[in-house]
Amino acid sequence: MVGLVGDVAIVTGAGRRLGRTHALGLAAAGARVVVNDLDARVADRVVGEIGAAGGTAVACVASVSDPDGASRLVDVASDRFGSVDIVVNNAGFMRNGYLEDIDRSMLDEVLAVNIGGSFHVSRAAWPLMKQRGHGRIVMTSSAGGMFSMSAAANYAAAKAGVYGLTKALAIEGRSCGIGVNAILPHANPLPDDNDALDDEESVQWNEENWGTPAVDDYLVPSFLELLDRRDPSLITPLVLYLASRSCTVTGEAFAAGMGRFSRVFVGEGPGWRRGDDGPPTVADIAANIDAIRATEGGIVPWDLTEEHAFLGRLDR
Ligand SMILES: NC(=O)c1ccc[n+]([C@@H]2O[C@H](COP(=O)([O-])OP(=O)(O)OC[C@H]3O[C@@H](n4cnc5c(N)ncnc54)[C@H](O)[C@@H]3O)[C@@H](O)[C@H]2O)c1
């Protein structure tokens, strides 16, 4: 059984969809939860749902894009529940467009919530976790970042950045009992029952947050058939596992959705190296491009040092 009873969890963007099901799941497993959202209506409703089910939660309305808002979440967790054991960095949104349509503010907002928010909340909770020698952080990356798609360059950059942040914090956290992993969820992109918006607001909110000019480019028919299985609550068990004391995995990323879970990783192929008979030329690159691109015989390094060791081994 995973250990969550009595732990204190912060879930960002917990008023809707994925964050909501994570907050409900953590509370049902015995954690006390700080339910964060920008929108008080949805945050309060989730706190009410948790209370009605016999759990313990408090709402904290704040923007995680703002370092002061992030610190407030940790203060609320400490003041109300005594500490922070778990941070689920879930708050995020898209501002989609083709590259020429993405202006400065569309880039800044998306980086600020996805990377900035994950950074600020983790950083605010870090000293408490370090002091107690225990912590779990679950980041929310995306297949839209790690594998990417058209008309979302800002989101792809942000979510791939979240993967980098996950790795960096996992490396720093390993010696002090802090585990950091990321999920790449697949969930229904439509508002859920907890939106607390009327129909018109709901349509507008959805267009602003998730509308994409390129949806037909990436929603292939075989995936569309899975849409009715994209219930966000099917992702939450992975979050509970990664948040638990029994999880010793760290620095990894997992795709999750439709009841399926799998590791997503960044690796390096064995590559090609010119011998010591002279510097590589452009003709060498052209002649050896298949070997340079090969993945077989590669590794998934834990960190830069392990990559360096791999390069050293190849060189012998
Ligand atoms: N839905 C999917 O299929 C999918 C796929 C890949 C990644 N993701 C990621 O999963 C996360 C949750 O997705 P979702 O579909 O549940 O999103 P959602 O838009 O339904 O809910 C996100 C919640 O975050 C809140 N929020 C936005 N900005 C915030 C801020 N600055 N501070 C605090 N709260 C803020 C919103 O008010 C909203 O309630 C996001 O990071 C998203 O990028 C979702």
XYZ file of N, CA and C in Angstrom, residues 13 18 21 23-24 38 40 54 59 103 109 139 150 161 175 204 253 259 264-265 279 294 303:
69
model
N -3.273 24.471 -9.641
C -4.304 24.372 -10.695
C -5.270 23.243 -10.401
N -7.415 17.676 -14.361
C -6.350 16.836 -13.802
C -5.995 17.209 -12.365
N -8.678 15.965 -9.983
C -8.692 14.524 -9.690
C -7.457 14.132 -8.863
N -6.051 16.114 -6.594
C -6.356 16.569 -5.221
C -7.345 15.612 -4.552
N -8.383 15.218 -5.275
C -9.375 14.279 -4.710
C -8.698 12.949 -4.366
N -6.251 29.708 -9.623
C -6.459 31.136 -9.836
C -7.898 31.505 -9.558
N -11.240 31.138 -7.551
C -11.736 30.734 -6.227
C -12.956 29.815 -6.335
N -15.001 13.222 3.424
C -14.335 12.896 4.693
C -12.867 13.277 4.727
N -8.380 25.750 0.515
C -8.144 26.406 -0.782
C -7.098 27.496 -0.617
N 3.077 35.894 -30.129
C 3.787 37.129 -29.795
C 4.473 36.972 -28.439
N 3.642 34.235 -21.054
C 2.606 33.665 -20.175
C 2.749 32.155 -20.051
N 5.900 16.760 -11.456
C 5.787 17.812 -12.467
C 4.810 17.367 -13.560
N 2.425 20.878 -34.141
C 2.470 22.205 -34.758
C 1.551 23.173 -34.010
N 10.925 22.119 -21.245
C 11.670 22.748 -20.148
C 11.293 22.145 -18.805
N 20.153 13.253 -2.830
C 20.906 13.050 -1.580
C 20.131 13.531 -0.357
N -15.673 30.083 -24.060
C -14.616 31.088 -24.194
C -13.351 30.643 -23.446
N 10.197 10.314 -16.370
C 8.966 10.890 -16.925
C 8.093 9.753 -17.450
N -5.764 4.813 -19.030
C -5.437 3.620 -18.249
C -4.087 3.006 -18.592
N 8.848 7.650 -20.556
C 9.338 8.474 -21.666
C 10.741 8.914 -21.269
N 11.694 8.781 -22.191
C 13.077 9.056 -21.777
C 13.839 9.797 -22.867
N 40.903 16.133 -38.028
C 39.614 16.648 -37.559
C 38.480 16.215 -38.488
N 22.008 6.842 -35.254
C 21.572 5.536 -34.726
C 21.273 5.613 -33.230
N 22.624 11.529 -15.509
C 22.991 12.949 -15.470
C 24.168 13.192 -16.423
